[in-house]
mmCIF file of C-alpha atoms in Angstrom:
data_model
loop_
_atom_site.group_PDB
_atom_site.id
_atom_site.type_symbol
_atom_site.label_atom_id
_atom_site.label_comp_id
_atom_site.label_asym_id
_atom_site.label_seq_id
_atom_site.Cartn_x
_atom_site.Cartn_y
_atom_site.Cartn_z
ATOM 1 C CA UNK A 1 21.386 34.040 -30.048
ATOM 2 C CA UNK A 2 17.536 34.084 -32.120
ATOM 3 C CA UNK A 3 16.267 31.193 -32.890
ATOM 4 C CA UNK A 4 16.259 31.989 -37.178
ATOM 5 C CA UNK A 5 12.773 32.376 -38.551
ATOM 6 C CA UNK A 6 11.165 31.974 -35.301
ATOM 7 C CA UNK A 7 8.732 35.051 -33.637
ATOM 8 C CA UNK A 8 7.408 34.737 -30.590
ATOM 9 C CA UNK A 9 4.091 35.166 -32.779
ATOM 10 C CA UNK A 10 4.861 32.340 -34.907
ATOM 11 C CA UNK A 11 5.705 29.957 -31.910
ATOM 12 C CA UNK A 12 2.172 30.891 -30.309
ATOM 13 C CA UNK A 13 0.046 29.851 -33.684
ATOM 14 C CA UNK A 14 2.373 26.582 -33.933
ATOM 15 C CA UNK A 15 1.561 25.623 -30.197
ATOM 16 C CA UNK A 16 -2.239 26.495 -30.167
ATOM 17 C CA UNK A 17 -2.408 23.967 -33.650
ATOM 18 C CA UNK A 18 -0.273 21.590 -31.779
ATOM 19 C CA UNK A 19 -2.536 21.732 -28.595
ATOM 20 C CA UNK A 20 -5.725 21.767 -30.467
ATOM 21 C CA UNK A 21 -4.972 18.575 -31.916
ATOM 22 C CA UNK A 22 -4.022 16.983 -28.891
ATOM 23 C CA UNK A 23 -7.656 17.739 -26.959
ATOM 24 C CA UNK A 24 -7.416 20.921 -25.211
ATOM 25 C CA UNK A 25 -10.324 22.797 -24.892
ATOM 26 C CA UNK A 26 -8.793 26.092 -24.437
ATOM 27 C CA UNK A 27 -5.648 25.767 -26.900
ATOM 28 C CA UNK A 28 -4.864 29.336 -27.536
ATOM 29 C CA UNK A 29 -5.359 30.404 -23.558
ATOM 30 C CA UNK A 30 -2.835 27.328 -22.899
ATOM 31 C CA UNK A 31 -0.585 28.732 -25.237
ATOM 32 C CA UNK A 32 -0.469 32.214 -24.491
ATOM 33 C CA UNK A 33 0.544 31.101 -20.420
ATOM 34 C CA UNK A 34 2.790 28.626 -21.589
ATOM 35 C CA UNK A 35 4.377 31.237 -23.463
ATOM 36 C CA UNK A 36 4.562 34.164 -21.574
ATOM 37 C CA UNK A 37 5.766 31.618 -18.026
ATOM 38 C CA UNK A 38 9.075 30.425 -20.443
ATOM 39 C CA UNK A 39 9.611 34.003 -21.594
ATOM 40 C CA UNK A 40 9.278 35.496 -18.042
ATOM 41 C CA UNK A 41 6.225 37.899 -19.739
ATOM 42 C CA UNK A 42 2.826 38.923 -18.564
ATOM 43 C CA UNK A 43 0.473 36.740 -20.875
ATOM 44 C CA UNK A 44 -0.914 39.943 -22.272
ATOM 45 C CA UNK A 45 3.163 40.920 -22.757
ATOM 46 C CA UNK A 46 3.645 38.577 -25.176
ATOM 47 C CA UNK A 47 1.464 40.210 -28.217
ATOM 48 C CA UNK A 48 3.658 43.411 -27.356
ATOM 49 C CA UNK A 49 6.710 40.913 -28.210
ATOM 50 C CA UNK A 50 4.616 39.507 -31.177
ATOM 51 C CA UNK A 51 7.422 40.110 -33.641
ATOM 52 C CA UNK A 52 10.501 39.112 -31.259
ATOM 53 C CA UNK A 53 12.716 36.409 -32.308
ATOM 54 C CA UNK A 54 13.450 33.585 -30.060
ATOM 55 C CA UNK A 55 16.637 33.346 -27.858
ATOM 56 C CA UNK A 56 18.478 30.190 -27.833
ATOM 57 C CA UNK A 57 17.029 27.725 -25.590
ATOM 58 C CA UNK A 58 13.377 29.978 -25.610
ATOM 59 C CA UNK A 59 12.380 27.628 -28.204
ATOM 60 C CA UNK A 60 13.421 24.775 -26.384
ATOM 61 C CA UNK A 61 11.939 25.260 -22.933
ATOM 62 C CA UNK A 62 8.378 26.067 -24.943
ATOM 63 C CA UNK A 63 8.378 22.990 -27.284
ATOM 64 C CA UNK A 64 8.762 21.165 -23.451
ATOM 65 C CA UNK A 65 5.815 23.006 -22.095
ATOM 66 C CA UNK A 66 3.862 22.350 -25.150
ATOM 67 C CA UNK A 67 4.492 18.903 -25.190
ATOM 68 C CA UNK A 68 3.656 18.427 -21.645
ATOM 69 C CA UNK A 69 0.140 20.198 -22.151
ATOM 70 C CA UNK A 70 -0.410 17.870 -25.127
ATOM 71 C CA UNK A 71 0.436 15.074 -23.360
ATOM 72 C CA UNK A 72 -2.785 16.417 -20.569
ATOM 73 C CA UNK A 73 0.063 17.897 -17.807
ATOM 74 C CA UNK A 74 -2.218 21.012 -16.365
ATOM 75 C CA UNK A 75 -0.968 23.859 -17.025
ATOM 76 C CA UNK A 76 -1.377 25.547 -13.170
ATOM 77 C CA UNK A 77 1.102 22.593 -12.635
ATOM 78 C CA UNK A 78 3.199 23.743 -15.560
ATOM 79 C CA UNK A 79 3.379 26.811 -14.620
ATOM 80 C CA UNK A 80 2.878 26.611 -10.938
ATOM 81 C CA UNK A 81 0.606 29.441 -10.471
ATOM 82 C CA UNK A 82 -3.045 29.691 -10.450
ATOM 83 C CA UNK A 83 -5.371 32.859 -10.273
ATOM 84 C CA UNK A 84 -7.779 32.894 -7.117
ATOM 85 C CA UNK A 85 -9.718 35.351 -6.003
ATOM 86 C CA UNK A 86 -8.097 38.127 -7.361
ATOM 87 C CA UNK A 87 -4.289 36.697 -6.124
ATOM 88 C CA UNK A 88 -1.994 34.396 -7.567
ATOM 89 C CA UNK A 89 -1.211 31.343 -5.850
ATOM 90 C CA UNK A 90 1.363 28.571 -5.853
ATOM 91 C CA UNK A 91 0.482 24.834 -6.920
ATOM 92 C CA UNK A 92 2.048 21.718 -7.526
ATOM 93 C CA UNK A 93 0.541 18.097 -8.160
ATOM 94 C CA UNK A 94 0.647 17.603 -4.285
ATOM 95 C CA UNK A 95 -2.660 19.942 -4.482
ATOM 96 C CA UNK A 96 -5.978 19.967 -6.198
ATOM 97 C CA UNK A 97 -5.910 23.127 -8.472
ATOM 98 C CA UNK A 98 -7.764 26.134 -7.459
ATOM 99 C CA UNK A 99 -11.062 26.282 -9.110
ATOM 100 C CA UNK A 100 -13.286 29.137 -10.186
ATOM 101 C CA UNK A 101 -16.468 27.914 -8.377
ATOM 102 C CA UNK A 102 -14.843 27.724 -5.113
ATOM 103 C CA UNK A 103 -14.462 31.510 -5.086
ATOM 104 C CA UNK A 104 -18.203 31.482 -4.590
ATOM 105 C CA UNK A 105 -17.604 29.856 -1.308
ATOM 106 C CA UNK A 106 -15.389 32.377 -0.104
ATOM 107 C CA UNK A 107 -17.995 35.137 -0.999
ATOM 108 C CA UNK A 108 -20.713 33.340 1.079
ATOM 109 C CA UNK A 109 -18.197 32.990 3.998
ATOM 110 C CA UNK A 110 -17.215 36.703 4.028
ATOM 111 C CA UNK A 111 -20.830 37.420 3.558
ATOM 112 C CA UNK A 112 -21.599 35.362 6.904
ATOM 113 C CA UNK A 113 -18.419 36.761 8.936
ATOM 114 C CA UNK A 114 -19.490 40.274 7.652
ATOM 115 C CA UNK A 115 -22.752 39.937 8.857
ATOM 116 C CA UNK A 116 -21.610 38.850 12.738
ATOM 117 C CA UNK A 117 -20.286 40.750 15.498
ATOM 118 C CA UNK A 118 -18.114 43.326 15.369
ATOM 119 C CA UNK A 119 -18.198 42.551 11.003
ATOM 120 C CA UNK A 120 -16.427 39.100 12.052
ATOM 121 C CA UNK A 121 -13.310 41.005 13.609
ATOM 122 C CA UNK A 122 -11.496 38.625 15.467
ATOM 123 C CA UNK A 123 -13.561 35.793 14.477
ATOM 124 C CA UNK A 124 -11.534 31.977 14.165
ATOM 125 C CA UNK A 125 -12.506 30.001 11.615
ATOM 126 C CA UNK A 126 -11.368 26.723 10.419
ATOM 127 C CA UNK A 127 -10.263 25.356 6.640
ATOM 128 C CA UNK A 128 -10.776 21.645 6.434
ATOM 129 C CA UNK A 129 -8.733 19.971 3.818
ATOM 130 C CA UNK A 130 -7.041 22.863 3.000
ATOM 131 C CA UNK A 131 -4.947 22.005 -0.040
ATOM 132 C CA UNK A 132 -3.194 24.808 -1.719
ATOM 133 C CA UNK A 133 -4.781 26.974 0.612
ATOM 134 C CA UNK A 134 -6.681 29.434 -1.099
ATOM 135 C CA UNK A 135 -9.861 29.662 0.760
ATOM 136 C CA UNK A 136 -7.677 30.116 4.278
ATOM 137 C CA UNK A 137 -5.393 32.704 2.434
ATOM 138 C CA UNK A 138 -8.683 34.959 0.368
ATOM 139 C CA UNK A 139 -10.016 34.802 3.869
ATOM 140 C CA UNK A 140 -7.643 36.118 6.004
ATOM 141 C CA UNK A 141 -6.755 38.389 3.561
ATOM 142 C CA UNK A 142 -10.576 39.665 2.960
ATOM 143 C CA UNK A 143 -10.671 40.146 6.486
ATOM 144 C CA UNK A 144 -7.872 41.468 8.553
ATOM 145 C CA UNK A 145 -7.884 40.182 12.307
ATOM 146 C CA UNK A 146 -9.346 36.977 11.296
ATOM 147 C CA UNK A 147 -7.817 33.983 12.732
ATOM 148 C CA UNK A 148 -7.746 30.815 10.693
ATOM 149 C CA UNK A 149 -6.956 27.370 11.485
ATOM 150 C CA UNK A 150 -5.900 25.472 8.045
ATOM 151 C CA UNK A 151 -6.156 21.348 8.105
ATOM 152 C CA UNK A 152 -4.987 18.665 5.891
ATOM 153 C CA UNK A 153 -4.073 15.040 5.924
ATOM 154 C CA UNK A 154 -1.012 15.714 2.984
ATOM 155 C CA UNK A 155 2.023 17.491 4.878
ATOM 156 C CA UNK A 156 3.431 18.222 0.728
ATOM 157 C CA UNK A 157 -0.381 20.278 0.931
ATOM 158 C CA UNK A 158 0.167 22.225 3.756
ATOM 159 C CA UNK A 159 3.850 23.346 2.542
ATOM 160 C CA UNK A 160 2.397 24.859 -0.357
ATOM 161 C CA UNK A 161 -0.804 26.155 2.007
ATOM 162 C CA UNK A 162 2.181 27.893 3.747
ATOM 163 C CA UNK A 163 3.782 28.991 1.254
ATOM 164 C CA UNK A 164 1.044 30.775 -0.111
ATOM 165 C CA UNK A 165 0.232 32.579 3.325
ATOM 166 C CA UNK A 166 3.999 33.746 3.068
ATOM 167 C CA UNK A 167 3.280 34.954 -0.442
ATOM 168 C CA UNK A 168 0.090 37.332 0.860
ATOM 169 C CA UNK A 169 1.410 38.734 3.892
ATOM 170 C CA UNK A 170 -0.945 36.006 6.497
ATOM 171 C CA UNK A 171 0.935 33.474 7.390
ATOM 172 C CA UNK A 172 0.988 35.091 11.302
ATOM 173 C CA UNK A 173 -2.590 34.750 10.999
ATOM 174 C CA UNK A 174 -3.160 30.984 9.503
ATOM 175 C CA UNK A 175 -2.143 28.145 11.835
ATOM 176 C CA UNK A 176 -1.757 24.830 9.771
ATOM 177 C CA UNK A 177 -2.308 21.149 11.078
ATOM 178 C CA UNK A 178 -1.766 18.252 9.716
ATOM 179 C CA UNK A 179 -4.678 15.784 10.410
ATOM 180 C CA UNK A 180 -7.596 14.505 8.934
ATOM 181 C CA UNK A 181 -10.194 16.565 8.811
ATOM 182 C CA UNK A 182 -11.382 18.251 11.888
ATOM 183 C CA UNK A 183 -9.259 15.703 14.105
ATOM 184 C CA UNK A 184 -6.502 17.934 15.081
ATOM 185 C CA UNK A 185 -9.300 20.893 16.104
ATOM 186 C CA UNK A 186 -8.877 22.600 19.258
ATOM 187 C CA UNK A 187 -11.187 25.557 21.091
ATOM 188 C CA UNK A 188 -13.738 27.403 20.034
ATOM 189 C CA UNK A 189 -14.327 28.221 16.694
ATOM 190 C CA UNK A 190 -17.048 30.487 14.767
ATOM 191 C CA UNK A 191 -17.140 28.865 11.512
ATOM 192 C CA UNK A 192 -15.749 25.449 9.793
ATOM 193 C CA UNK A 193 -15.448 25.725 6.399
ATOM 194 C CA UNK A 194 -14.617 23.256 3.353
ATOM 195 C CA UNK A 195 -14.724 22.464 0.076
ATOM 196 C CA UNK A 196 -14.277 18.286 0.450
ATOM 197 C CA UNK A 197 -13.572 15.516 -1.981
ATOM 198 C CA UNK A 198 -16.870 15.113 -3.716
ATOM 199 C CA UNK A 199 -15.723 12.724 -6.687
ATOM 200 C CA UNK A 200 -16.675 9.011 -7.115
ATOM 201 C CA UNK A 201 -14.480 6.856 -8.206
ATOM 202 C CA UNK A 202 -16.248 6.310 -11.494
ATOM 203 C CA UNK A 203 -16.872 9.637 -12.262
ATOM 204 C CA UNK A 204 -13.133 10.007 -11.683
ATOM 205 C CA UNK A 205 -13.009 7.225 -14.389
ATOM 206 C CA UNK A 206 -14.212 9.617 -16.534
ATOM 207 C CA UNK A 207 -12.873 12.908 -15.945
ATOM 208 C CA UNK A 208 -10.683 14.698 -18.171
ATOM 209 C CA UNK A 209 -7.328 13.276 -18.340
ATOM 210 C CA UNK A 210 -5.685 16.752 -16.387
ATOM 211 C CA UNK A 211 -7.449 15.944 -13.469
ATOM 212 C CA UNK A 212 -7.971 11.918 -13.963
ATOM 213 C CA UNK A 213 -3.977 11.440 -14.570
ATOM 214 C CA UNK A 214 -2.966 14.655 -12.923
ATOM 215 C CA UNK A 215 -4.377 16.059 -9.250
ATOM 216 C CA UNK A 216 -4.245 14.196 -6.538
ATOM 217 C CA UNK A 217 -7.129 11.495 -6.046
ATOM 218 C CA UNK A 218 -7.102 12.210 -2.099
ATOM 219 C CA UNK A 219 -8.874 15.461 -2.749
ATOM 220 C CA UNK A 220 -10.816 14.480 -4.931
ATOM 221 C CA UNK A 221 -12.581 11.029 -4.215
ATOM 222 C CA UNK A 222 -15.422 10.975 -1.685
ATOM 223 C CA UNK A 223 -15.859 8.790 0.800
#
């Protein structure tokens, strides 16, 4: 049954006013994904729907969302999905969200494997402190042949590093290790690569409260 009086349009204004009062930065963005993940829609979907009214419960499961974004919840964790290198990938507050910057890494590491023997066929690198993943998984994807050996002290981490190999077809090419840092490392590798925990604890202080309250302080804090 609709929701009376409600559009899918008119639920998108309310929640970008409701999350621009309650300090995101990016309140429309946040409410078009919020949106379109409890409607099961595309985000860009959900201006096609503009003028759709709301199913029972559709309402409902939003409002939640909403409130959990006002309240600073992520919205990669809210959703459980976050872009990366052109692929989608799974998340959950067990790992530190996939950012944007760190894709630069991956292009300097192809460029280096590219570069080698053979255009880095066959090469073994290793992921220290792997987390959700996504560097091992853009890697071995990039590059098909390439052997990767994923670490991380969290064994929640390296379920959803696993689970993301599953999701892009690598998984027979990733091996993942539970250990801190390069501890659990064995034979010969051509490259180690990592993006570490480079937060002190009082810039952690005073982060924004999604990351402060929200991702896991083991990948984050140095030291």
């Amino acid at each position: 049954m609709a929701v009376a009086g409600r559009t899918v349009l008119d639920v998108l204004r309310l929640s970008t006013v409701y999350l621009g009062e309650h300090g995101s930065g990016t309140p429309r963005l946040d409410a078009e994904l919020l949106c379109a993940h409890a409607l099961g829609l595309q985000r860009m979907d959900v201006y096609l729907q503009f003028d759709r009214p709301l199913r029972d419960g559709e309402l409902d499961v939003i409002r939640e969302l909403v409130r959990r974004r006002g309240r600073g919840e992520p919205v990669a964790y809210l959703t459980g999905v976050r872009e990366f290198y052109g692929r989608s990938f799974a998340v959950d507050p067990a790992v530190l969200i996939p950012r944007p910057e760190t894709e630069t890494l991956v292009e300097v590491v192809l460029r280096h494997l590219r570069a080698g023997p053979d255009g880095g066929r066959g090469a073994r690198v290793a992921d220290l402190g792997t987390g959700s993943g996504c560097i091992a998984v853009s890697l071995a994807a990039e590059m098909p042949g390439l052997r990767v050996v994923a670490t991380d002290v969290s064994a929640a981490a390296l379920v959803v590093a696993q689970r993301n190999a599953e999701r892009h077809g690598v998984s027979e090419r990733i091996s993942f290790v539970q250990g801190s840092w390069g501890e659990a490392l064995e034979g010969a590798l051509d490259m180690v690569v990592s993006n570490p925990p480079y937060v002190t604890t009082d810039e952690l202080a005073h982060a924004d409260r999604d990351v402060r309250d929200f991702e896991p302080h083991v990948a984050l804090l140095a030291g």
